[in-house]
XYZ file of C-alpha atoms in Angstrom:
382
model
C 119.077 229.828 141.217
C 116.602 228.766 143.891
C 114.385 227.106 141.163
C 117.396 225.232 139.757
C 118.366 223.802 143.191
C 114.762 222.849 143.702
C 114.673 221.019 140.368
C 117.784 219.097 141.179
C 116.455 218.213 144.540
C 113.318 216.914 143.131
C 115.019 214.842 140.504
C 117.258 213.133 143.260
C 114.165 212.516 145.235
C 112.491 210.710 142.188
C 115.545 208.587 141.561
C 115.768 207.467 145.183
C 111.910 206.631 144.988
C 112.556 204.635 141.734
C 115.358 202.650 143.258
C 113.173 201.938 146.319
C 110.388 200.787 144.073
C 112.518 198.651 142.046
C 113.859 197.034 145.111
C 110.220 196.545 146.344
C 109.158 195.055 143.061
C 112.209 192.690 143.102
C 111.403 191.552 146.463
C 107.790 191.034 145.487
C 108.814 189.054 142.584
C 111.167 186.714 144.657
C 108.524 186.436 147.327
C 105.988 185.397 144.727
C 108.445 182.904 143.348
C 109.263 181.519 146.592
C 105.610 181.305 147.382
C 104.971 179.528 144.057
C 107.838 177.161 144.586
C 106.859 176.108 148.223
C 103.836 173.867 147.068
C 106.166 172.182 144.393
C 108.647 171.426 147.191
C 105.872 169.875 149.218
C 104.606 167.818 146.297
C 108.076 166.408 145.699
C 108.671 165.546 149.250
C 105.301 164.018 149.935
C 103.831 162.476 146.795
C 100.200 161.206 146.836
C 99.633 157.519 147.106
C 99.445 155.900 143.729
C 99.161 152.213 142.367
C 102.118 150.347 140.949
C 103.396 151.621 137.776
C 103.311 149.137 134.851
C 106.466 147.494 134.021
C 108.400 148.418 130.871
C 107.673 146.286 127.701
C 111.059 144.647 127.798
C 110.946 143.652 131.446
C 110.750 139.922 132.094
C 107.455 138.756 133.655
C 107.854 136.996 136.912
C 107.068 133.295 136.717
C 106.334 130.605 139.323
C 109.970 130.026 139.885
C 110.319 133.449 141.094
C 108.167 132.771 144.199
C 110.454 131.222 146.706
C 109.107 129.851 150.023
C 110.459 130.995 153.344
C 110.048 127.425 154.791
C 108.394 124.118 154.425
C 104.744 124.447 153.442
C 103.656 120.791 152.656
C 102.491 121.119 149.023
C 104.200 117.826 148.206
C 101.843 116.144 150.611
C 99.094 116.383 147.979
C 100.691 113.484 146.252
C 100.479 111.338 149.294
C 96.840 112.349 149.801
C 96.038 111.359 146.163
C 97.851 108.008 146.651
C 96.025 107.189 149.850
C 92.645 107.977 148.228
C 93.371 105.939 145.111
C 94.269 103.021 147.224
C 91.121 103.227 149.135
C 88.731 103.742 146.188
C 90.815 102.081 143.494
C 90.453 102.804 139.849
C 89.064 101.287 136.623
C 90.694 100.125 133.547
C 88.773 98.633 130.559
C 90.752 96.936 127.715
C 89.442 95.336 124.550
C 91.251 92.649 122.452
C 90.349 92.195 118.787
C 91.626 89.675 116.342
C 90.724 86.447 114.575
C 90.641 83.215 116.589
C 93.988 81.403 117.300
C 96.083 84.605 117.674
C 96.591 84.143 121.430
C 94.489 87.163 122.635
C 93.305 85.307 125.916
C 96.837 84.137 126.719
C 98.240 87.642 125.976
C 95.800 89.170 128.528
C 96.552 86.590 131.133
C 100.390 87.443 130.562
C 99.815 91.216 130.905
C 98.139 90.862 134.318
C 99.779 87.688 135.428
C 96.341 86.399 136.352
C 93.727 84.348 134.858
C 91.471 87.287 133.789
C 90.637 86.294 130.235
C 87.212 84.990 129.145
C 88.582 81.507 128.642
C 89.907 81.393 132.101
C 86.355 81.567 133.490
C 84.701 78.310 134.669
C 82.107 76.824 132.166
C 83.806 78.322 129.154
C 83.076 76.388 125.903
C 85.530 76.642 122.884
C 83.523 77.383 119.756
C 83.569 79.818 117.010
C 80.417 81.903 116.798
C 78.620 82.409 113.716
C 78.636 86.332 114.269
C 80.762 88.687 116.065
C 80.023 88.730 119.783
C 81.330 90.880 122.655
C 81.931 89.329 125.843
C 83.192 91.216 128.899
C 84.739 89.801 132.037
C 85.399 91.934 135.078
C 87.930 91.244 137.798
C 89.362 93.062 140.782
C 93.161 92.898 140.618
C 95.099 94.030 143.617
C 98.844 94.671 143.954
C 100.655 96.087 146.978
C 97.353 97.405 148.312
C 96.163 99.073 145.020
C 93.082 97.867 143.664
C 92.128 97.985 139.842
C 88.725 96.953 138.611
C 89.816 95.443 135.157
C 87.350 94.746 132.420
C 88.547 92.664 129.494
C 86.411 92.625 126.474
C 86.819 89.886 123.802
C 85.414 89.807 120.276
C 85.061 86.200 119.391
C 83.957 85.596 115.746
C 85.822 88.636 114.401
C 87.523 87.885 110.973
C 86.509 84.159 111.270
C 83.790 84.139 108.733
C 83.979 83.694 104.952
C 82.222 86.974 104.447
C 83.587 89.499 106.937
C 81.762 92.494 105.523
C 80.735 94.939 108.183
C 82.109 92.550 110.915
C 83.370 95.730 112.782
C 79.893 97.267 113.266
C 79.147 95.345 116.515
C 82.460 96.458 118.080
C 81.772 100.236 117.034
C 78.357 99.929 118.379
C 79.529 98.606 121.708
C 82.151 101.267 122.173
C 79.644 103.990 121.439
C 77.034 102.444 123.773
C 79.657 102.611 126.634
C 79.975 106.554 125.737
C 76.229 106.860 125.774
C 75.789 105.166 129.093
C 78.298 107.483 130.634
C 76.706 110.508 129.004
C 73.333 109.591 130.414
C 74.601 109.227 133.835
C 76.630 112.536 133.617
C 73.851 114.697 132.545
C 71.422 113.720 135.345
C 70.648 116.544 137.803
C 71.096 114.152 140.753
C 74.017 112.141 139.488
C 76.309 109.779 141.353
C 79.467 111.034 142.930
C 81.398 108.444 141.041
C 80.055 107.378 137.684
C 80.763 103.918 136.727
C 83.285 103.947 133.816
C 82.743 101.154 131.243
C 84.281 103.125 128.373
C 86.959 101.173 126.457
C 90.334 102.865 127.235
C 92.444 100.868 124.957
C 91.979 98.383 122.160
C 94.768 95.996 121.330
C 94.447 94.778 117.759
C 96.214 91.555 116.910
C 97.766 91.420 113.331
C 98.325 87.829 111.982
C 102.013 87.025 111.494
C 101.911 86.856 107.702
C 104.982 88.624 107.129
C 103.464 90.405 104.036
C 101.132 93.491 104.184
C 98.026 94.389 106.307
C 94.923 92.722 104.961
C 92.080 95.039 103.820
C 90.120 93.968 106.836
C 92.816 95.167 109.192
C 93.131 98.476 107.454
C 89.361 99.098 107.286
C 88.862 98.202 110.831
C 91.687 100.314 112.370
C 90.662 103.120 109.973
C 87.237 103.190 111.625
C 88.219 102.484 115.131
C 91.061 104.918 115.526
C 88.500 107.713 115.515
C 86.614 106.567 118.654
C 89.283 104.790 120.829
C 92.950 104.242 121.336
C 94.198 101.432 119.087
C 97.559 99.663 119.921
C 98.373 97.102 117.098
C 100.561 94.146 117.799
C 102.007 91.407 115.702
C 100.683 88.185 117.219
C 102.762 85.082 117.806
C 105.929 86.858 116.553
C 107.989 83.766 117.425
C 106.873 82.271 114.055
C 108.870 85.141 112.224
C 112.596 85.511 111.929
C 114.226 88.650 113.145
C 114.607 89.864 109.582
C 110.959 88.853 108.634
C 109.831 90.682 111.733
C 111.805 93.911 110.958
C 110.435 93.915 107.374
C 106.843 93.203 108.348
C 107.018 96.063 110.871
C 108.175 98.541 108.334
C 105.511 97.448 105.916
C 102.772 97.848 108.468
C 103.983 101.422 109.456
C 103.965 102.259 105.684
C 100.446 100.959 105.385
C 99.214 102.977 108.475
C 100.793 106.172 107.296
C 99.474 105.751 103.673
C 95.951 105.214 104.821
C 95.948 108.127 107.463
C 95.520 105.577 110.513
C 96.688 107.243 113.812
C 97.347 104.675 116.387
C 98.262 105.260 119.982
C 100.264 107.309 121.137
C 99.112 110.005 118.601
C 101.513 112.799 117.861
C 98.897 115.681 118.287
C 98.354 114.603 122.030
C 101.911 115.012 123.066
C 101.882 117.533 125.963
C 105.558 118.547 125.938
C 108.984 117.808 124.588
C 109.646 115.155 127.161
C 106.426 113.201 126.237
C 107.208 113.709 122.555
C 110.767 112.299 122.996
C 109.368 109.263 124.877
C 106.421 108.711 122.422
C 108.610 108.995 119.457
C 110.603 105.934 120.712
C 107.453 104.125 121.227
C 106.154 105.066 117.642
C 109.263 103.623 116.140
C 108.620 100.204 117.723
C 104.800 99.868 116.830
C 103.540 97.480 116.109
C 105.029 95.472 118.865
C 106.075 91.931 118.030
C 104.655 90.024 121.034
C 104.572 86.527 122.303
C 102.206 85.414 125.098
C 102.596 82.712 127.740
C 100.946 81.986 130.994
C 103.091 79.045 132.098
C 106.467 79.326 134.018
C 109.531 77.386 133.148
C 112.995 77.016 134.719
C 115.769 78.848 133.101
C 119.141 79.077 134.787
C 117.500 78.243 138.181
C 114.775 80.859 137.823
C 111.221 80.553 136.993
C 110.289 82.638 133.830
C 107.175 83.091 131.712
C 107.813 81.545 128.298
C 106.946 79.054 125.576
C 108.935 75.737 125.565
C 110.109 74.474 122.164
C 112.532 71.792 121.062
C 115.319 74.253 120.554
C 114.793 76.214 123.884
C 112.482 78.435 125.813
C 111.144 81.783 124.501
C 111.176 84.043 127.277
C 108.163 86.418 127.244
C 109.583 89.197 129.457
C 113.029 89.051 127.767
C 113.372 92.016 125.392
C 115.913 90.017 123.275
C 113.159 87.490 122.565
C 110.107 89.758 121.951
C 108.605 92.944 122.613
C 106.142 92.002 125.165
C 107.762 94.248 127.848
C 107.232 97.335 125.784
C 103.497 96.536 125.315
C 103.209 95.977 129.057
C 104.954 99.139 129.933
C 102.836 101.104 127.448
C 99.506 99.751 128.712
C 100.168 99.548 132.453
C 103.395 101.090 133.833
C 103.842 104.291 131.725
C 100.694 105.238 129.841
C 97.691 103.802 131.663
C 96.550 107.088 133.027
C 97.207 108.894 129.744
C 95.007 106.238 127.970
C 92.160 107.193 130.258
C 92.795 110.861 129.991
C 92.674 110.669 126.205
C 89.494 108.525 126.309
C 87.772 111.044 128.481
C 88.966 114.391 126.994
C 89.234 113.568 123.523
C 87.203 110.435 122.317
C 84.348 110.818 124.812
C 84.337 114.682 124.431
C 83.939 114.375 120.770
C 81.035 111.947 121.216
C 79.464 114.088 123.945
C 79.644 117.210 121.623
C 78.170 115.255 118.804
C 75.044 113.999 120.795
C 74.477 117.351 122.623
C 74.553 119.051 119.232
C 71.898 116.907 117.813
C 68.500 118.603 117.198
C 66.726 116.687 120.063
C 66.882 113.461 118.139
C 65.523 110.293 119.759
C 68.244 108.275 121.351
C 68.667 104.451 121.304
C 65.659 102.623 122.770
C 63.175 105.455 121.715
C 64.126 107.785 124.571
C 65.303 111.342 124.001
C 68.529 112.488 125.579
C 66.520 115.013 127.635
C 64.923 112.321 129.747
C 66.737 109.205 130.973
C 65.118 106.525 133.212
C 62.232 109.025 133.933
C 64.413 111.414 135.711
C 64.786 115.161 134.674
C 68.243 116.277 133.330
C 70.111 119.596 133.236
C 69.806 121.555 130.084
C 73.313 121.736 128.686
């Protein structure tokens, strides 16, 4: 009996110890869990410094319009600075007129700039038709409202005036390339000028005779060769000799000829920067070639002085869009696209010539000199 009581007492003691042990083990497990969760709680509350997370793929990218200014900065004053600098230094514009004699090239140039800037306006000029194509340039400084422009007008007397006009375009092409060469030689000098004189032809106005039929083979061949190296602007000269119906038909025929022979006159479609430029240039391309009339004399019309040509049946007003398209030509060359003409000349035509010359295998340049040495001065190795 005593042994039975002892066994029951021992069994109860073991049960008590087991319960205590289980409680201790539970407490230990809870404590370990609490100790293991404690660092996680710290990490969640105080995350380490990181860089910005990449935006999701479908998130819109912020543009320039998203950067709003808190106040006036003065960025727009850059335009005033450029204007003041341009008024001080001025700028250059070089135009070439090509066409046979008697089409009014000199008169048209004088009408464009409302000044006696043509070759025939110079003192000592003698009217004669040369035996070969000659290129004569006249430079003037034209000023309007404080803005100075160094204007160079290059005339081509003798072009298309001979019985045999074969290769009559060669002197003109050589002249244009010579101006590119001259600019390139100044540009690649190590000690070059701050402002390189720019004699490159920015625009070539080609005068088409008002035949009312089709373009002549000479016209097509010349513009086909010239449109690759400069900006060509064709015009119908002395358009007052055509009726309105003849003028419209002649323009359509010329446009078909240019398209059929792959001749791209200015403004070229591939050089349109944006939709606004394309919309504006499309309207200009529909009007090309411009039917123009030139006049450098003023006449009284309704009490006002206007530039025009006086005839028995009235006065043809040069600046009246109802009479001719001279205002469109003036706007294109001066008021709206002058800077674009210069930009395309530099960035397209001159750049193409520069790449061709620098890619040559050290061939002698004109005059027996190599491109690597100009006027005895060292040049940079491009």
